[in-house]
Amino acid sequence: MNLHLLQDFREDTLKSSYENLTLFPASHTSHGDTRILLLREEGASYLLSYGAGPLFDDLQGDVTEGVKISPANHENRLVLNRFFPYTAPVANVEKRTSMGLGDRLGLATYGHIHALKGTKVFPIFAQQSIRELTMTNRTYEDVIDAAAYAVFAEGYTSGYGADGDHLKSKADILKELAIGATMITLDSSEKIDNTILDLDPKTLEERYQLLSEGTRGYYENQYLGKETDLPGLSLPIGKEQLMRDVLTYGDSISFIHEVYEEIILPYEAPLDFEISIDETATPTNPISHYIIAKELKDRGIVISTMAPRFIGEFQKGIDYKGDLTAFREDIKAHVAIAEHFGYRISVHSGSDKFSIFPIVAEETHGRFHVKTAGTNWLEAVEVIAEKEPALYRRLHAHALLRFQDATALYHVTTDLSKVPALDTVEDKDLPEYLRNDDARQLLHITYGYILEDKNEKGDYLLKNDFFKALEKHLSHYFFHLEEHISKHLRFLSLK
């Protein structure tokens, strides 16, 4: 550590910059008789503290020149949370319009905070699914740690959340609540029977008759021959539609009920509870949404947001594919249901869906939740394309090598024939790959392989070089993120 920095910090005469160090002036604050500051050096973050008192004593680290140098690890994050409560994630108790800002690299929150300045958006800075954690070899503790340190570094005191995203089991929910999640997105897709949608009427009836008489009688008394009858939405519920919905969603409703009764309701701290029904083979019929919503309310289940699957294509990292007029009518119906039952609509795979953002803002009356994640990874890749062309070529080549493997995990319609061959593109034109939808998807869905693949000796093929290069151009990455997320916010009428 730079001894001049330590002396200057101790004497409270910090300069604007020091060799090989990145200072975060907004973090320079005090608690009691202890002053504290966050900085980065050679790809790692540290807390500097000076003085005396409980904060100084509780931080783990070594003392040099009277200054304690503490690694930005999990244990010290918990210390920060105690002494600076704004660094700990909280639930969105004010029910503000919110945005999920997943950070696969542990560095994006700095840029997200810059983008959010001047808005009233409630951000979910810590948001990662089990799949994303597995693909990046991270833990949920890592995700919250990274968000908390960025919040401290930037002096962001407006509150942020931590989403245990797309959780499918009670065990995973309990684990992430214990770690500090303030939002649970329950993905009941494994309890949704997508095969029902393709059944012919005769087979459908046969399957329906296999249900108990009590189950059939309950749903028929509740819904058969009735209408949704909501302001701006009146849809008749016929026998065939009811049978399909009961068979498709019945088990998922029961699972949601179990999770709520066993975990969510007894949980003592405020908690945002989202229901995801977007992982289905076809768009969510508004009648299906209505039946699910009414069942949840009748069973006393309170949710914050619900994510239906809208019509059109919500593919990763690119704009919406579909008829915008039809989308407007679709979301209008879903919003009518959500508003009637008292929750907000959530839009998943929301990265870069600029063409529908104005519609989302208008039809939801500015009350919604949008999830983004992969777009932050793509901004990092674009920085590499701009600043480190040789490394970018290696990333791109590896993405091509692993593309078919990645398609087993992500639904995309990528046409690799529309991605120009690497040997035909000059270095100065490499960033254009990030403006090509097919290339964006190629690079988007292969992130885990790019970051985690190793050679026969067990050494990372690309990860270390990638992070070293990104660290070298960190301020440029933050600028990219601020510009890109600000564009999302502008199109959503939030900035």
Coordinates of C-alpha atoms in Angstrom, one line a residue:
M1 CA 0.0 0.0 0.0
N2 CA 1.3 3.5 -0.8
L3 CA 2.8 4.9 2.3
H4 CA 2.2 8.5 1.2
L5 CA -1.5 7.7 0.9
L6 CA -1.6 6.3 4.5
Q7 CA 0.2 9.3 5.9
D8 CA -2.2 11.7 4.0
F9 CA -5.2 9.7 5.1
R10 CA -4.0 9.8 8.7
E11 CA -3.5 13.6 8.5
D12 CA -6.8 14.0 6.6
T13 CA -5.0 15.7 3.6
L14 CA -5.9 13.2 0.8
K15 CA -5.1 14.1 -2.8
S16 CA -7.2 13.3 -5.8
S17 CA -5.1 10.4 -7.0
Y18 CA -2.2 8.1 -6.1
E19 CA -0.2 5.8 -8.3
N20 CA -1.9 2.5 -9.1
L21 CA -4.8 3.3 -6.7
T22 CA -8.4 4.2 -7.3
L23 CA -9.9 6.3 -4.5
F24 CA -13.7 6.6 -3.9
P25 CA -14.0 10.0 -2.2
A26 CA -17.7 9.6 -1.5
S27 CA -16.8 6.8 0.9
H28 CA -14.6 9.0 3.1
T29 CA -16.7 9.3 6.2
S30 CA -16.6 8.9 10.0
H31 CA -18.2 6.9 12.7
G32 CA -17.4 8.1 16.2
D33 CA -13.7 8.6 16.4
T34 CA -12.9 6.5 13.4
R35 CA -12.5 7.8 9.8
I36 CA -12.9 5.3 6.9
L37 CA -12.3 5.2 3.2
L38 CA -12.6 2.6 0.4
L39 CA -10.1 2.2 -2.4
R40 CA -9.1 -0.3 -5.1
E41 CA -5.5 -1.5 -5.8
E42 CA -4.6 -4.1 -8.4
G43 CA -8.0 -5.5 -8.7
A44 CA -8.9 -5.7 -5.0
S45 CA -10.8 -3.4 -2.7
Y46 CA -9.7 -2.3 0.7
L47 CA -11.0 -0.2 3.6
L48 CA -8.7 2.2 5.3
S49 CA -9.6 3.2 8.8
Y50 CA -7.9 5.5 11.3
G51 CA -8.7 6.5 14.9
A52 CA -10.3 4.6 17.7
G53 CA -13.5 3.0 18.7
P54 CA -15.8 0.0 17.9
L55 CA -15.6 0.4 14.1
F56 CA -11.8 0.5 14.1
D57 CA -11.6 -2.4 16.5
D58 CA -14.2 -4.7 14.7
L59 CA -12.7 -4.4 11.2
Q60 CA -10.3 -7.2 10.3
G61 CA -7.0 -6.1 9.0
D62 CA -3.4 -5.1 9.7
V63 CA -2.2 -1.7 11.0
T64 CA 0.5 0.2 9.1
E65 CA 1.5 3.7 9.9
G66 CA -1.4 3.9 12.4
V67 CA -3.9 3.0 9.6
K68 CA -5.8 -0.3 9.5
I69 CA -5.9 -1.8 6.1
S70 CA -8.9 -4.2 5.8
P71 CA -9.7 -6.4 2.9
A72 CA -13.2 -5.9 1.4
N73 CA -14.2 -9.4 2.4
H74 CA -17.5 -10.9 3.6
E75 CA -16.7 -10.4 7.3
N76 CA -15.8 -6.8 6.9
R77 CA -18.9 -6.2 4.9
L78 CA -21.0 -7.4 7.8
V79 CA -19.1 -4.9 10.0
L80 CA -20.0 -2.1 7.5
N81 CA -23.6 -3.1 7.6
R82 CA -23.7 -2.7 11.4
F83 CA -22.1 0.7 11.5
F84 CA -23.5 2.1 8.2
P85 CA -27.0 0.5 7.9
Y86 CA -27.5 2.0 4.4
T87 CA -25.0 -0.5 3.1
A88 CA -27.2 -3.5 4.0
P89 CA -30.0 -4.5 1.5
V90 CA -33.6 -3.8 2.5
A91 CA -37.1 -4.5 1.2
N92 CA -38.9 -2.1 -1.0
V93 CA -41.3 -1.1 1.8
E94 CA -42.4 2.0 0.0
K95 CA -43.4 0.0 -3.1
R96 CA -41.4 2.3 -5.3
T97 CA -41.0 1.5 -9.0
S98 CA -38.1 -0.8 -9.1
M99 CA -35.4 -2.2 -11.3
G100 CA -33.3 -5.3 -11.0
L101 CA -29.7 -4.6 -12.0
G102 CA -27.9 -8.0 -11.9
D103 CA -24.1 -7.8 -11.7
R104 CA -22.3 -10.9 -12.9
L105 CA -18.8 -9.5 -12.5
G106 CA -19.1 -7.8 -9.1
L107 CA -18.1 -4.4 -10.5
A108 CA -21.2 -3.0 -12.2
T109 CA -23.0 -1.5 -9.2
Y110 CA -20.7 1.5 -9.3
G111 CA -22.0 2.4 -12.8
H112 CA -25.6 1.6 -11.8
I113 CA -25.4 4.1 -9.0
H114 CA -24.2 6.8 -11.3
A115 CA -27.1 6.1 -13.7
L116 CA -29.7 6.2 -10.9
K117 CA -28.7 9.7 -9.7
G118 CA -31.7 12.0 -9.9
T119 CA -34.3 9.2 -10.0
K120 CA -36.7 7.7 -7.4
V121 CA -36.2 4.1 -8.6
F122 CA -35.7 1.4 -6.0
P123 CA -32.7 -0.6 -7.2
I124 CA -32.1 -4.3 -6.7
F125 CA -28.3 -4.2 -6.9
A126 CA -27.8 -7.7 -5.7
Q127 CA -29.6 -10.0 -8.1
Q128 CA -28.4 -13.3 -9.3
S129 CA -30.1 -16.6 -10.2
I130 CA -28.8 -20.0 -9.2
R131 CA -27.9 -20.6 -12.8
E132 CA -25.9 -17.4 -13.0
L133 CA -24.1 -18.1 -9.8
T134 CA -23.2 -21.6 -11.1
M135 CA -22.0 -20.2 -14.4
T136 CA -19.8 -17.6 -12.8
N137 CA -18.6 -19.7 -9.8
R138 CA -19.9 -17.1 -7.3
T139 CA -21.9 -17.3 -4.2
Y140 CA -24.9 -15.2 -3.1
E141 CA -22.7 -13.8 -0.3
D142 CA -20.3 -12.6 -3.1
V143 CA -23.1 -10.8 -4.8
I144 CA -24.4 -9.0 -1.7
D145 CA -20.8 -8.2 -0.7
A146 CA -20.0 -6.6 -4.1
A147 CA -23.2 -4.5 -4.0
A148 CA -22.7 -3.4 -0.4
Y149 CA -19.1 -2.2 -1.0
A150 CA -20.1 -0.3 -4.1
V151 CA -22.9 1.4 -2.2
F152 CA -20.4 2.4 0.5
A153 CA -17.9 3.5 -2.1
E154 CA -20.4 5.8 -3.8
G155 CA -22.0 7.0 -0.6
Y156 CA -25.4 5.8 -1.9
T157 CA -27.9 6.1 1.0
S158 CA -31.3 5.7 -0.8
G159 CA -31.7 2.0 -0.2
Y160 CA -31.3 -1.1 -2.3
G161 CA -32.5 -4.6 -2.4
A162 CA -31.1 -8.1 -2.8
D163 CA -33.1 -10.6 -4.9
G164 CA -32.8 -14.3 -4.6
D165 CA -33.7 -14.6 -8.3
H166 CA -35.6 -17.5 -9.9
L167 CA -35.5 -19.8 -6.9
K168 CA -37.2 -23.1 -7.3
S169 CA -36.8 -24.9 -4.0
K170 CA -37.6 -24.2 -0.4
A171 CA -34.0 -25.1 0.5
D172 CA -32.6 -22.4 -1.8
I173 CA -35.1 -19.8 -0.5
L174 CA -34.2 -20.5 3.1
K175 CA -30.5 -20.4 2.3
E176 CA -30.6 -17.0 0.6
L177 CA -32.9 -15.5 3.2
A178 CA -30.3 -16.5 5.8
I179 CA -27.6 -14.8 3.7
G180 CA -29.5 -11.6 3.5
A181 CA -32.0 -11.6 0.6
T182 CA -34.7 -9.0 0.9
M183 CA -36.6 -10.2 -2.2
I184 CA -37.5 -13.7 -3.2
T185 CA -38.5 -14.4 -6.8
L186 CA -40.2 -17.8 -6.7
D187 CA -40.0 -19.6 -10.0
S188 CA -42.6 -22.3 -10.0
S189 CA -41.9 -23.4 -13.6
E190 CA -41.1 -26.9 -12.5
K191 CA -44.6 -27.2 -11.1
I192 CA -46.2 -25.8 -14.3
D193 CA -47.3 -28.5 -16.8
N194 CA -46.5 -27.1 -20.2
T195 CA -47.7 -30.3 -21.9
I196 CA -51.4 -29.4 -21.3
L197 CA -51.4 -26.6 -23.8
D198 CA -51.0 -29.1 -26.7
L199 CA -53.7 -31.6 -25.7
D200 CA -56.7 -32.0 -27.9
P201 CA -60.1 -31.4 -26.3
K202 CA -60.8 -35.1 -25.8
T203 CA -57.5 -35.9 -24.1
L204 CA -57.8 -32.7 -22.1
E205 CA -61.2 -33.8 -20.7
E206 CA -59.7 -37.2 -19.9
R207 CA -56.8 -35.7 -18.0
Y208 CA -59.2 -33.3 -16.2
Q209 CA -61.4 -36.1 -15.0
L210 CA -58.4 -37.7 -13.3
L211 CA -58.5 -34.9 -10.8
S212 CA -60.4 -35.4 -7.6
E213 CA -64.1 -34.5 -7.6
G214 CA -63.4 -32.0 -4.8
T215 CA -60.7 -30.2 -6.9
R216 CA -62.9 -30.1 -10.0
G217 CA -65.9 -29.0 -8.0
Y218 CA -64.0 -26.2 -6.3
Y219 CA -62.6 -24.6 -9.5
E220 CA -65.9 -25.0 -11.4
N221 CA -67.9 -23.3 -8.6
Q222 CA -65.3 -20.5 -8.5
Y223 CA -64.9 -19.8 -12.1
L224 CA -66.9 -21.7 -14.6
G225 CA -69.3 -19.5 -16.7
K226 CA -68.1 -16.4 -14.9
E227 CA -66.1 -13.4 -16.2
T228 CA -63.0 -11.6 -14.9
D229 CA -65.1 -8.5 -14.8
L230 CA -62.4 -6.0 -13.9
P231 CA -62.2 -2.3 -14.9
G232 CA -61.2 -2.4 -18.5
L233 CA -61.1 -6.1 -18.7
S234 CA -64.0 -8.5 -19.0
L235 CA -63.2 -12.1 -20.2
P236 CA -65.5 -15.1 -20.1
I237 CA -64.1 -18.2 -18.4
G238 CA -65.2 -21.3 -20.4
K239 CA -64.9 -25.0 -19.6
E240 CA -62.0 -25.7 -21.9
Q241 CA -59.9 -22.7 -20.7
L242 CA -60.6 -23.6 -17.0
M243 CA -59.6 -27.2 -17.5
R244 CA -56.3 -26.2 -19.2
D245 CA -55.5 -23.7 -16.4
V246 CA -56.3 -26.0 -13.6
L247 CA -54.1 -28.8 -15.1
T248 CA -51.4 -26.4 -16.1
Y249 CA -51.1 -24.2 -13.0
G250 CA -52.8 -26.2 -10.2
D251 CA -49.7 -27.7 -8.8
S252 CA -47.8 -24.4 -9.1
I253 CA -50.5 -22.6 -7.1
S254 CA -50.3 -25.2 -4.4
F255 CA -46.5 -24.9 -4.3
I256 CA -46.7 -21.1 -4.0
H257 CA -49.1 -21.6 -1.1
E258 CA -46.7 -23.9 0.6
V259 CA -43.8 -21.6 0.3
Y260 CA -45.8 -18.7 1.5
E261 CA -47.2 -20.4 4.5
E262 CA -44.0 -22.2 5.5
I263 CA -41.4 -19.5 4.7
I264 CA -42.6 -16.1 3.6
L265 CA -45.4 -15.5 6.1
P266 CA -43.4 -16.4 9.2
Y267 CA -40.3 -14.4 8.1
E268 CA -40.0 -11.5 10.5
A269 CA -38.3 -8.8 8.5
P270 CA -39.9 -6.9 5.6
L271 CA -39.6 -9.0 2.4
D272 CA -40.6 -8.5 -1.3
F273 CA -42.2 -11.6 -2.7
E274 CA -42.4 -12.0 -6.5
I275 CA -44.1 -14.8 -8.4
S276 CA -42.6 -15.8 -11.8
I277 CA -44.8 -17.6 -14.3
D278 CA -42.9 -16.4 -17.3
E279 CA -40.9 -19.6 -17.8
T280 CA -43.6 -21.3 -19.9
A281 CA -43.9 -22.5 -23.5
T282 CA -46.5 -19.9 -24.5
P283 CA -47.6 -16.5 -23.4
T284 CA -49.7 -16.2 -20.2
N285 CA -53.4 -16.0 -21.1
P286 CA -54.9 -13.1 -19.1
I287 CA -57.6 -15.5 -17.9
S288 CA -54.8 -17.8 -16.5
H289 CA -53.2 -14.8 -14.8
Y290 CA -56.6 -13.9 -13.3
I291 CA -57.2 -17.3 -11.9
I292 CA -53.8 -17.5 -10.4
A293 CA -54.1 -14.1 -8.9
K294 CA -57.5 -14.7 -7.4
E295 CA -56.4 -18.1 -6.0
L296 CA -53.4 -16.3 -4.3
K297 CA -55.6 -13.6 -2.8
D298 CA -58.3 -16.1 -1.6
R299 CA -55.6 -18.1 0.1
G300 CA -54.2 -15.0 1.9
I301 CA -51.0 -14.8 -0.2
V302 CA -49.6 -11.3 -0.4
I303 CA -47.2 -10.6 -3.3
S304 CA -45.2 -7.6 -4.4
T305 CA -44.9 -8.4 -8.1
M306 CA -45.8 -11.0 -10.7
A307 CA -44.0 -11.8 -13.9
P308 CA -46.3 -13.2 -16.6
R309 CA -44.9 -14.3 -20.0
F310 CA -46.0 -11.6 -22.4
I311 CA -46.6 -12.1 -26.1
G312 CA -43.6 -11.7 -28.4
E313 CA -40.0 -12.6 -27.9
F314 CA -38.0 -11.5 -24.8
Q315 CA -34.6 -12.8 -25.9
K316 CA -31.4 -12.1 -24.0
G317 CA -29.6 -8.8 -24.6
I318 CA -31.5 -7.6 -27.6
D319 CA -34.7 -5.6 -28.2
Y320 CA -38.2 -7.0 -28.2
K321 CA -39.3 -9.0 -31.1
G322 CA -43.0 -8.8 -31.9
D323 CA -46.0 -6.6 -32.7
L324 CA -46.0 -3.5 -30.5
T325 CA -49.7 -2.9 -30.8
A326 CA -50.4 -6.5 -29.7
F327 CA -48.0 -6.1 -26.8
R328 CA -49.7 -3.0 -25.6
E329 CA -53.1 -4.8 -25.5
D330 CA -51.5 -7.8 -23.8
I331 CA -49.8 -5.9 -21.0
K332 CA -52.9 -3.7 -20.5
A333 CA -54.9 -6.8 -19.6
H334 CA -52.2 -8.1 -17.2
V335 CA -51.9 -4.7 -15.6
A336 CA -55.7 -4.5 -15.0
I337 CA -55.4 -7.9 -13.1
A338 CA -52.3 -6.8 -11.2
E339 CA -53.8 -3.5 -10.1
H340 CA -57.1 -5.2 -9.1
F341 CA -55.3 -7.6 -6.8
G342 CA -52.8 -5.1 -5.5
Y343 CA -49.3 -5.8 -6.9
R344 CA -47.1 -4.6 -9.7
I345 CA -46.3 -6.2 -13.0
S346 CA -42.7 -7.4 -13.4
V347 CA -40.9 -7.6 -16.8
H348 CA -38.2 -10.3 -17.0
S349 CA -35.4 -10.4 -19.5
G350 CA -35.8 -6.6 -19.6
S351 CA -32.3 -5.8 -20.8
D352 CA -32.3 -3.6 -24.0
K353 CA -36.1 -3.9 -24.6
F354 CA -36.2 -0.2 -25.6
S355 CA -39.1 -0.5 -28.1
I356 CA -41.5 -1.6 -25.4
F357 CA -40.3 0.5 -22.5
P358 CA -42.5 3.5 -23.3
I359 CA -45.5 1.1 -23.5
V360 CA -44.6 -0.5 -20.2
A361 CA -44.3 2.9 -18.5
E362 CA -47.6 4.2 -19.9
E363 CA -49.7 1.1 -19.4
T364 CA -48.5 0.4 -15.9
H365 CA -48.9 4.0 -14.9
G366 CA -45.3 4.1 -13.9
R367 CA -45.6 1.3 -11.4
F368 CA -43.6 -1.8 -12.4
H369 CA -40.5 -3.8 -11.8
V370 CA -38.0 -4.5 -14.7
K371 CA -35.2 -7.0 -14.5
T372 CA -31.9 -6.6 -16.3
A373 CA -28.6 -8.5 -15.9
G374 CA -26.8 -9.7 -19.0
T375 CA -26.6 -6.2 -20.6
N376 CA -24.0 -5.3 -17.9
W377 CA -21.8 -8.1 -19.0
L378 CA -22.1 -7.0 -22.7
E379 CA -21.0 -3.5 -21.7
A380 CA -17.9 -5.0 -20.2
V381 CA -17.3 -7.0 -23.4
E382 CA -17.7 -3.8 -25.4
V383 CA -15.0 -2.1 -23.3
I384 CA -12.7 -5.0 -24.1
A385 CA -13.5 -4.6 -27.8
E386 CA -12.7 -0.9 -27.7
K387 CA -9.6 -1.0 -25.6
E388 CA -8.1 -4.5 -25.9
P389 CA -8.8 -5.8 -29.4
A390 CA -6.4 -8.9 -29.2
L391 CA -8.2 -10.1 -26.0
Y392 CA -11.6 -9.4 -27.5
R393 CA -10.7 -11.7 -30.5
R394 CA -9.9 -14.5 -28.0
L395 CA -13.2 -14.0 -26.2
H396 CA -15.2 -14.0 -29.4
A397 CA -13.4 -17.1 -30.7
H398 CA -14.2 -19.0 -27.5
A399 CA -17.8 -17.8 -27.6
L400 CA -18.1 -19.4 -31.0
L401 CA -16.6 -22.6 -29.8
R402 CA -19.0 -22.9 -26.9
F403 CA -22.2 -21.4 -28.5
Q404 CA -23.9 -24.8 -29.0
D405 CA -23.4 -25.7 -25.4
A406 CA -24.9 -22.4 -24.2
T407 CA -28.0 -22.8 -26.3
A408 CA -29.0 -25.7 -24.0
L409 CA -29.4 -23.1 -21.3
Y410 CA -30.9 -20.1 -23.1
H411 CA -33.6 -19.7 -25.7
V412 CA -32.3 -17.6 -28.6
T413 CA -32.8 -17.4 -32.3
T414 CA -29.2 -16.5 -33.1
D415 CA -28.1 -16.8 -36.7
L416 CA -24.3 -17.1 -36.7
S417 CA -24.2 -16.6 -40.5
K418 CA -25.1 -13.0 -39.8
V419 CA -22.0 -12.5 -37.5
P420 CA -19.1 -11.3 -39.6
A421 CA -16.0 -13.6 -39.4
L422 CA -13.3 -12.3 -37.0
D423 CA -10.6 -12.3 -39.7
T424 CA -12.7 -9.9 -41.8
V425 CA -13.1 -7.2 -39.1
E426 CA -10.4 -4.7 -38.3
D427 CA -9.6 -3.8 -34.7
K428 CA -11.2 -0.4 -34.9
D429 CA -14.5 -2.0 -36.0
L430 CA -14.7 -4.8 -33.3
P431 CA -17.2 -2.7 -31.1
E432 CA -19.6 -3.1 -34.0
Y433 CA -20.2 -6.7 -32.9
L434 CA -22.0 -5.3 -29.9
R435 CA -24.5 -3.6 -32.2
N436 CA -25.2 -6.8 -34.1
D437 CA -28.1 -8.7 -32.5
D438 CA -26.8 -12.1 -33.4
A439 CA -23.3 -11.3 -32.1
R440 CA -24.7 -9.8 -28.9
Q441 CA -26.5 -13.1 -28.2
L442 CA -23.5 -15.1 -29.1
L443 CA -21.5 -13.2 -26.5
H444 CA -24.3 -12.9 -24.0
I445 CA -25.2 -16.6 -23.5
T446 CA -21.5 -17.8 -23.4
Y447 CA -20.4 -15.6 -20.5
G448 CA -20.0 -18.6 -18.1
Y449 CA -17.8 -20.5 -20.5
I450 CA -15.7 -17.3 -21.2
L451 CA -15.2 -16.7 -17.5
E452 CA -14.8 -20.2 -16.2
D453 CA -13.3 -22.5 -18.8
K454 CA -9.8 -23.8 -18.1
N455 CA -7.0 -25.5 -20.0
E456 CA -5.7 -29.0 -19.3
K457 CA -3.4 -27.7 -16.6
G458 CA -6.4 -26.2 -14.7
D459 CA -5.5 -22.6 -15.6
Y460 CA -8.3 -20.2 -16.7
L461 CA -8.3 -19.6 -20.4
L462 CA -9.6 -16.1 -20.3
K463 CA -10.9 -15.1 -16.9
N464 CA -7.7 -13.6 -15.4
D465 CA -6.8 -11.7 -18.6
F466 CA -10.4 -10.4 -18.8
F467 CA -10.5 -9.0 -15.3
K468 CA -7.0 -7.6 -15.5
A469 CA -8.0 -5.7 -18.7
L470 CA -11.3 -4.6 -17.2
E471 CA -9.6 -3.3 -14.1
K472 CA -7.2 -1.3 -16.3
H473 CA -10.2 0.4 -18.0
L474 CA -12.6 0.4 -15.0
S475 CA -13.6 4.1 -15.2
H476 CA -14.5 3.5 -18.8
Y477 CA -16.6 0.6 -17.9
F478 CA -18.4 2.7 -15.3
F479 CA -19.0 5.3 -17.9
H480 CA -20.4 2.7 -20.3
L481 CA -22.8 1.4 -17.7
E482 CA -24.0 4.8 -16.7
E483 CA -24.8 5.7 -20.3
H484 CA -26.4 2.3 -21.0
I485 CA -28.6 2.0 -17.9
S486 CA -29.5 5.7 -18.2
K487 CA -30.9 4.9 -21.6
H488 CA -33.1 2.2 -20.1
L489 CA -34.3 4.7 -17.5
R490 CA -35.1 7.3 -20.0
F491 CA -37.1 5.0 -22.2
L492 CA -39.0 3.9 -19.1
S493 CA -39.7 7.5 -18.3
L494 CA -37.8 7.3 -15.0
K495 CA -35.0 9.8 -15.8

